[in-house]
Coordinates of C-alpha atoms and ligand atoms in Angstrom, one line a residue:
M1 CA 35.3 78.8 59.7
P2 CA 32.5 76.7 58.3
T3 CA 33.3 73.1 57.9
L4 CA 33.3 71.3 54.6
T5 CA 30.2 69.4 55.7
S6 CA 28.3 72.6 56.5
L7 CA 29.2 74.1 53.2
L8 CA 27.9 71.0 51.4
Q9 CA 24.7 71.3 53.4
L10 CA 24.3 75.0 52.4
A11 CA 24.8 74.0 48.7
A12 CA 22.1 71.3 49.1
L13 CA 19.7 73.9 50.6
A14 CA 20.4 76.2 47.6
V15 CA 19.5 73.5 45.2
V16 CA 16.3 72.9 47.1
A17 CA 15.5 76.6 47.1
V18 CA 15.9 76.7 43.3
S19 CA 13.6 73.8 42.8
L20 CA 10.8 75.2 45.1
P21 CA 7.6 76.3 43.3
T22 CA 7.9 79.8 41.7
D23 CA 6.3 82.6 43.6
N24 CA 3.5 84.9 42.4
S25 CA 5.8 87.6 40.9
T26 CA 7.7 85.0 38.9
I27 CA 4.5 83.5 37.5
L28 CA 3.2 87.0 36.6
A29 CA 6.5 88.0 35.0
S30 CA 6.6 84.8 32.9
R31 CA 3.0 85.2 31.9
T32 CA 3.6 88.8 30.7
E33 CA 6.6 87.6 28.8
T34 CA 4.6 84.9 27.0
A35 CA 1.8 87.3 26.2
K36 CA 4.4 89.7 24.7
R37 CA 6.0 87.0 22.6
A38 CA 2.6 85.9 21.4
T39 CA 1.9 89.1 19.5
C40 CA 4.1 89.3 16.5
T41 CA 4.5 91.9 13.9
V42 CA 5.1 91.0 10.3
S43 CA 6.7 93.9 8.5
S44 CA 9.0 92.0 6.1
V45 CA 9.4 88.5 4.8
A46 CA 12.2 87.8 7.3
S47 CA 9.9 88.8 10.2
A48 CA 7.5 86.0 9.2
A49 CA 10.1 83.3 9.3
N50 CA 8.9 81.7 12.6
L51 CA 5.5 82.6 13.8
S52 CA 4.8 79.3 15.4
G53 CA 4.7 80.9 18.9
C54 CA 2.5 83.8 17.8
S55 CA -1.2 83.7 18.8
A56 CA -1.7 87.2 17.3
V57 CA 0.0 88.4 14.1
V58 CA -0.2 91.9 12.8
I59 CA 0.8 92.4 9.2
T60 CA 1.9 96.0 8.5
A61 CA 2.1 97.6 5.1
F62 CA 5.2 96.4 3.1
T63 CA 6.3 95.2 -0.3
V64 CA 7.5 91.6 -0.8
P65 CA 10.5 91.8 -3.0
S66 CA 11.0 90.0 -6.3
G67 CA 12.1 86.4 -5.8
Q68 CA 10.5 86.1 -2.3
T69 CA 7.2 84.7 -1.1
L70 CA 5.5 85.0 2.3
T71 CA 4.0 82.4 4.6
I72 CA 1.9 83.1 7.6
A73 CA 2.2 79.9 9.8
A74 CA 1.1 81.1 13.2
A75 CA 0.0 79.2 16.4
S76 CA -3.2 77.3 16.3
G77 CA -6.1 79.6 16.8
A78 CA -4.1 82.7 16.0
T79 CA -5.7 86.0 15.0
V80 CA -4.1 87.5 12.0
T81 CA -4.8 91.1 11.1
M82 CA -3.6 93.6 8.5
T83 CA -3.0 97.3 9.3
G84 CA -1.9 98.2 5.8
D85 CA -1.6 97.0 2.2
L86 CA 0.7 94.2 1.1
T87 CA 2.2 94.6 -2.3
F88 CA 4.1 92.1 -4.4
A89 CA 6.9 93.3 -6.6
K90 CA 7.1 91.6 -10.1
T91 CA 8.6 88.2 -9.7
T92 CA 9.2 84.9 -11.4
S93 CA 8.7 83.0 -8.2
A94 CA 6.3 80.1 -8.4
G95 CA 3.0 80.8 -6.7
P96 CA 1.5 81.1 -4.3
L97 CA 3.1 84.4 -3.4
I98 CA 1.4 84.4 0.0
T99 CA 0.3 81.3 1.9
F100 CA -1.8 81.3 5.1
D101 CA -1.1 78.0 6.8
T102 CA -2.5 78.3 10.3
K103 CA -5.0 76.0 12.1
N104 CA -8.2 77.6 13.2
I105 CA -7.0 81.0 12.0
V106 CA -9.1 84.2 12.4
F107 CA -7.8 86.3 9.6
N108 CA -9.2 89.8 9.1
G109 CA -7.7 92.0 6.4
G110 CA -9.3 95.1 7.7
N111 CA -10.3 95.9 4.1
H112 CA -6.7 96.5 3.2
K113 CA -5.3 95.3 -0.1
I114 CA -3.1 92.4 -1.2
N115 CA -1.8 93.8 -4.5
G116 CA -0.4 91.3 -7.0
N117 CA 0.6 94.0 -9.5
G118 CA -1.1 92.0 -12.3
A119 CA -0.7 94.7 -14.9
M120 CA 3.1 94.0 -14.9
Y121 CA 2.3 90.5 -16.2
W122 CA -0.9 90.6 -18.1
D123 CA -0.4 89.9 -21.8
G124 CA -3.7 88.2 -22.7
Q125 CA -2.1 84.7 -22.5
G126 CA -2.7 83.9 -18.8
T127 CA -1.1 80.7 -17.7
N128 CA -0.9 79.4 -21.3
G129 CA 2.2 81.3 -22.2
G130 CA 3.9 84.6 -22.6
V131 CA 5.1 86.4 -19.5
T132 CA 6.0 83.9 -16.6
K133 CA 3.2 84.3 -14.0
P134 CA 3.5 83.1 -10.5
H135 CA 1.6 79.9 -10.7
P136 CA 3.2 77.2 -12.8
F137 CA 4.4 74.4 -10.5
V138 CA 1.2 73.9 -8.6
K139 CA -1.8 74.3 -10.8
Y140 CA -4.1 77.0 -9.5
A141 CA -1.5 78.1 -6.9
G142 CA -2.0 81.6 -7.9
L143 CA -1.4 84.7 -5.8
I144 CA -2.8 83.6 -2.4
K145 CA -3.3 80.1 -0.9
F146 CA -5.4 79.4 2.1
K147 CA -4.2 76.3 4.0
G148 CA -5.0 75.3 7.5
F149 CA -8.6 76.2 8.2
G150 CA -10.7 78.9 9.9
T151 CA -12.1 82.2 9.0
F152 CA -10.8 84.5 6.3
Q153 CA -12.4 87.9 5.9
S154 CA -12.3 91.5 4.8
V155 CA -9.5 91.9 2.3
T156 CA -9.3 93.1 -1.3
V157 CA -7.1 91.1 -3.6
L158 CA -6.1 93.4 -6.3
N159 CA -4.8 92.5 -9.8
S160 CA -3.6 89.0 -9.5
P161 CA -1.1 88.0 -12.2
A162 CA -3.2 84.9 -12.9
H163 CA -5.4 82.8 -10.5
A164 CA -6.2 84.9 -7.4
I165 CA -7.1 82.7 -4.4
S166 CA -6.5 79.0 -4.0
V167 CA -8.5 77.3 -1.2
G168 CA -6.7 74.2 -0.1
T169 CA -7.9 74.1 3.5
S170 CA -8.0 70.9 5.6
G171 CA -8.4 69.8 9.2
G172 CA -11.5 71.8 10.0
S173 CA -14.2 74.0 8.5
T174 CA -13.5 77.2 6.7
T175 CA -15.5 80.4 6.2
I176 CA -14.5 82.9 3.6
Q177 CA -16.5 86.1 3.7
G178 CA -16.4 89.8 2.6
I179 CA -13.4 89.3 0.3
T180 CA -13.1 91.3 -2.9
V181 CA -11.1 90.0 -5.9
D182 CA -10.7 93.0 -8.2
N183 CA -9.0 92.2 -11.5
S184 CA -11.2 94.5 -13.4
A185 CA -8.2 96.5 -14.7
G186 CA -7.4 93.3 -16.7
D187 CA -10.4 94.0 -18.9
S188 CA -8.5 96.7 -20.7
G189 CA -7.2 95.3 -23.9
A190 CA -8.3 91.8 -22.8
L191 CA -4.9 91.5 -21.1
G192 CA -6.1 89.7 -17.9
H193 CA -6.5 86.0 -18.5
N194 CA -6.9 82.9 -16.3
T195 CA -7.6 85.3 -13.4
D196 CA -9.9 82.9 -11.5
G197 CA -11.4 84.3 -8.3
F198 CA -11.5 81.3 -6.0
D199 CA -10.2 77.8 -6.9
I200 CA -11.4 75.3 -4.4
S201 CA -9.9 71.9 -3.7
A202 CA -11.2 71.4 -0.2
S203 CA -14.1 70.3 1.9
S204 CA -16.3 72.0 4.5
V205 CA -15.9 75.4 3.0
T206 CA -18.4 78.3 2.9
V207 CA -17.7 81.3 0.6
S208 CA -20.1 84.1 1.5
K209 CA -20.7 87.7 0.5
C210 CA -17.6 88.0 -1.7
V211 CA -17.2 90.2 -4.9
V212 CA -15.2 89.0 -7.9
K213 CA -14.5 91.1 -10.9
N214 CA -12.3 89.2 -13.3
Q215 CA -11.8 87.4 -16.7
D216 CA -12.2 83.7 -15.8
D217 CA -14.2 81.6 -13.3
C218 CA -15.6 83.5 -10.3
V219 CA -15.4 80.3 -8.4
A220 CA -14.1 76.9 -9.7
I221 CA -14.6 73.9 -7.4
N222 CA -12.1 71.3 -8.6
S223 CA -12.6 68.7 -5.8
G224 CA -14.3 68.4 -2.4
S225 CA -17.6 68.1 -0.5
S226 CA -19.8 70.1 1.9
I227 CA -19.3 73.4 0.1
A228 CA -21.6 76.4 0.1
I229 CA -21.2 79.4 -2.3
Q230 CA -23.6 82.1 -1.3
D231 CA -24.4 85.8 -1.8
L232 CA -21.5 86.4 -4.2
T233 CA -21.4 89.1 -6.8
C234 CA -19.5 88.0 -9.9
S235 CA -18.9 90.1 -13.0
G236 CA -16.8 90.1 -16.2
G237 CA -15.7 86.4 -15.9
H238 CA -16.9 82.9 -16.5
G239 CA -19.4 82.5 -13.7
I240 CA -19.5 79.8 -11.0
S241 CA -18.2 76.4 -12.0
I242 CA -18.0 72.9 -10.7
G243 CA -14.7 71.7 -12.3
S244 CA -13.0 71.3 -14.4
I245 CA -13.1 67.8 -13.1
A246 CA -9.9 65.9 -13.8
T247 CA -9.1 62.2 -13.4
G248 CA -9.4 61.1 -9.8
K249 CA -11.3 64.1 -8.6
T250 CA -14.8 64.2 -7.2
V251 CA -17.1 67.0 -6.2
S252 CA -20.3 66.3 -4.2
G253 CA -22.5 68.2 -1.8
V254 CA -22.4 71.8 -3.1
K255 CA -25.1 74.4 -2.6
I256 CA -24.9 77.6 -4.8
S257 CA -27.3 80.1 -3.4
R258 CA -28.4 83.8 -3.9
N259 CA -25.4 84.7 -6.1
T260 CA -25.6 87.5 -8.7
I261 CA -23.6 87.0 -11.9
T262 CA -23.6 89.7 -14.5
N263 CA -21.8 90.4 -17.8
S264 CA -20.1 87.0 -18.0
M265 CA -19.3 84.4 -20.7
Y266 CA -21.2 81.7 -18.7
G267 CA -23.5 81.7 -15.7
L268 CA -23.4 78.3 -14.0
R269 CA -21.3 75.4 -15.3
I270 CA -20.5 71.8 -14.4
K271 CA -17.4 71.0 -16.6
V272 CA -16.0 67.6 -16.7
N273 CA -12.9 66.8 -18.7
A274 CA -13.7 64.6 -21.6
D275 CA -10.8 62.4 -20.7
A276 CA -11.4 62.2 -17.0
T277 CA -11.7 58.8 -15.3
N278 CA -12.2 57.6 -11.8
A279 CA -14.0 60.9 -11.0
G280 CA -17.5 62.3 -10.7
V281 CA -20.0 64.9 -9.7
S282 CA -23.1 64.6 -7.6
N283 CA -25.4 66.5 -5.3
I284 CA -25.2 70.0 -6.7
V285 CA -28.1 72.3 -5.7
Y286 CA -28.7 75.8 -7.2
E287 CA -31.1 78.1 -5.5
A288 CA -32.3 81.7 -6.0
N289 CA -29.4 82.9 -8.1
T290 CA -29.7 85.9 -10.4
I291 CA -27.8 85.8 -13.7
S292 CA -27.8 88.2 -16.6
G293 CA -25.8 89.4 -19.5
I294 CA -24.4 86.0 -20.4
A295 CA -22.6 85.8 -23.8
K296 CA -22.3 82.0 -24.4
Y297 CA -24.3 79.6 -22.0
G298 CA -26.6 80.5 -19.1
V299 CA -26.3 77.0 -17.7
L300 CA -23.8 74.5 -19.2
I301 CA -23.4 71.0 -17.9
S302 CA -20.7 69.4 -20.0
Q303 CA -18.7 66.2 -20.0
S304 CA -16.7 67.3 -23.1
Y305 CA -14.5 69.9 -21.5
P306 CA -12.4 71.7 -22.7
S307 CA -15.2 71.8 -25.4
D308 CA -18.3 73.6 -24.4
N309 CA -20.8 71.4 -25.9
G310 CA -19.0 68.7 -27.8
T311 CA -18.3 65.0 -27.7
P312 CA -18.7 63.9 -24.0
G313 CA -16.5 61.4 -22.2
T314 CA -18.0 58.7 -20.0
G315 CA -15.4 58.2 -17.2
A316 CA -16.6 60.8 -14.8
P317 CA -20.4 60.4 -14.2
I318 CA -22.7 63.2 -13.2
T319 CA -25.4 61.8 -10.9
A320 CA -28.5 63.0 -9.2
P321 CA -29.3 65.2 -7.4
I322 CA -28.4 68.0 -9.8
A323 CA -31.1 70.4 -8.9
F324 CA -32.5 73.9 -9.3
T325 CA -34.8 74.1 -6.2
G326 CA -35.5 76.2 -3.1
G327 CA -36.0 79.6 -4.9
T328 CA -36.0 80.4 -8.6
T329 CA -32.7 80.9 -10.3
N330 CA -33.3 83.5 -13.0
V331 CA -31.0 83.5 -16.0
A332 CA -31.1 86.1 -18.9
V333 CA -28.8 85.4 -21.8
S334 CA -27.6 87.6 -24.7
S335 CA -29.1 87.2 -28.1
S336 CA -26.6 84.7 -29.5
A337 CA -26.2 82.7 -26.3
H338 CA -27.8 79.4 -25.2
T339 CA -30.1 79.4 -22.1
L340 CA -29.1 75.8 -21.2
A341 CA -26.9 73.2 -22.8
I342 CA -26.2 69.6 -21.5
D343 CA -23.9 67.2 -23.2
C344 CA -23.8 64.0 -21.2
G345 CA -21.9 60.8 -21.9
A346 CA -22.6 59.3 -18.4
C347 CA -25.4 61.1 -16.5
S348 CA -28.1 59.5 -14.4
G349 CA -31.1 60.1 -12.1
T350 CA -33.9 62.6 -12.0
W351 CA -32.7 66.2 -12.1
D352 CA -35.2 68.6 -10.7
F353 CA -34.9 71.8 -12.7
S354 CA -38.2 73.3 -11.5
G355 CA -36.4 76.3 -10.0
L356 CA -34.7 77.2 -13.3
H357 CA -36.1 80.1 -15.3
A358 CA -33.9 81.0 -18.3
T359 CA -34.8 83.3 -21.1
G360 CA -33.3 84.9 -24.2
G361 CA -30.8 83.9 -26.8
V362 CA -31.1 80.9 -29.2
G363 CA -32.7 78.4 -26.8
H364 CA -31.3 75.2 -25.4
S365 CA -29.5 72.0 -26.4
I366 CA -29.9 68.8 -24.3
V367 CA -28.2 65.4 -24.6
A368 CA -29.1 63.9 -21.3
N369 CA -27.9 60.3 -21.5
K370 CA -29.7 58.5 -18.7
A371 CA -30.6 61.6 -16.7
V372 CA -34.2 62.8 -16.7
I373 CA -34.6 66.6 -16.6
S374 CA -37.8 67.6 -14.9
G375 CA -39.5 71.0 -14.7
G376 CA -38.1 74.5 -15.3
T377 CA -38.2 76.9 -18.3
Y378 CA -35.3 77.4 -20.6
Ligands
LIG401 C1 -0.4 84.3 44.9 O1 -0.2 84.5 46.3 C2 -1.3 84.4 47.1 C3 -0.9 84.8 48.5 O2 0.3 84.1 48.9 C4 -2.0 83.0 47.0 O3 -3.2 83.0 47.8 C5 -2.3 82.8 45.5 O4 -2.8 81.5 45.4 C6 -1.1 82.9 44.7 N1 -1.4 82.8 43.3 C7 -0.8 82.1 42.4 C8 -1.3 82.1 41.0 O5 0.1 81.4 42.8
LIG402 C1 10.3 79.0 16.4 O1 9.8 79.6 17.6 C2 9.4 78.7 18.6 C3 8.9 79.5 19.8 O2 8.4 80.7 19.4 C4 10.7 78.0 19.1 O3 10.3 77.1 20.1 C5 11.3 77.2 17.9 O4 12.5 76.6 18.3 C6 11.5 78.2 16.7 N1 11.9 77.4 15.6 C7 13.0 77.7 14.9 C8 13.2 76.8 13.7 O5 13.7 78.6 15.1

């Protein structure tokens, strides 16, 4: 019979054994388990509820039901890929309907679609009224929101109810490339409205080689710095815009290069709200863009927004450099359009327009305030 003392000694040994370092097989097993857990499949809204332990997320084809929204919040550095189309049933949910909120994400849509079923909402009134569209509580929330930061590529955003992609990234730099926003079906009956392609309120963002077919701004930069918009193809909409700039918002350090804009109301705009204060725009450079088929203004720099070319405000200065340099930006406007219009209430510095070559239409109109426009043809 073992004594009580020897039993206690055995128990103590057992405790020691448990606390010994794990052997090889235990380590391997736990590694395998971690790796398994790290790959997560999103095939429903519920399955995306907690992706915080997922370093790889695979989104399969499914439909997000009415009344629900989807958030992809995976582990830092996660790869997120799509293996099928995501479709959104008609909803009265506030946008965004899908949010990517992952630090250092590598998102690849595999050229699958995110389908917003816009035709179920489009009534020609956009976000100004009519059918409730998923956007209202956060301006520009739209169909998709990019938060976190990283790389977003290779997806087609089809038929957004109103604004398509809102870029609100932070914490690191972001590259968006090879994304198509196709709202061209909204041209029919002029039903698509406020269907912005990319609304950017973020810094350190490059948007490259994207295609936008829509009925409003191809890109609108509402605030931020260190932004490059390059090699985009925009059609049917309102061109590439800085703004509209509201009170408290600034945009600086933007390069807009090698984009092609066709069949649009405007080509390139800087639009500052007439009533904006404590705000401003500076350091905007346009190079080697190709713009044609413009119905209203080839280039419009306005401090009278929402007017096109009206009575400017003075609370949000536009300051040099505002430049067309580094490769000619060619602009061809329609017969009743202006090549260039500037309405400044508070502008300053020398604006090098030597790389602007604008032709057609009814000519230009310039109220430059203290800015000096040098070079260019328009
Ligand atoms: C696995 O076991 C071998 C042999 O006992 C040892 O050399 C090696 O360091 C162990 N590896 C790990 C990861 O513990
Ligand atoms: C989410 O998952 C992680 C690990 O994958 C876990 O640690 C955490 O507790 C989960 N959170 C909730 C709210 O379930």
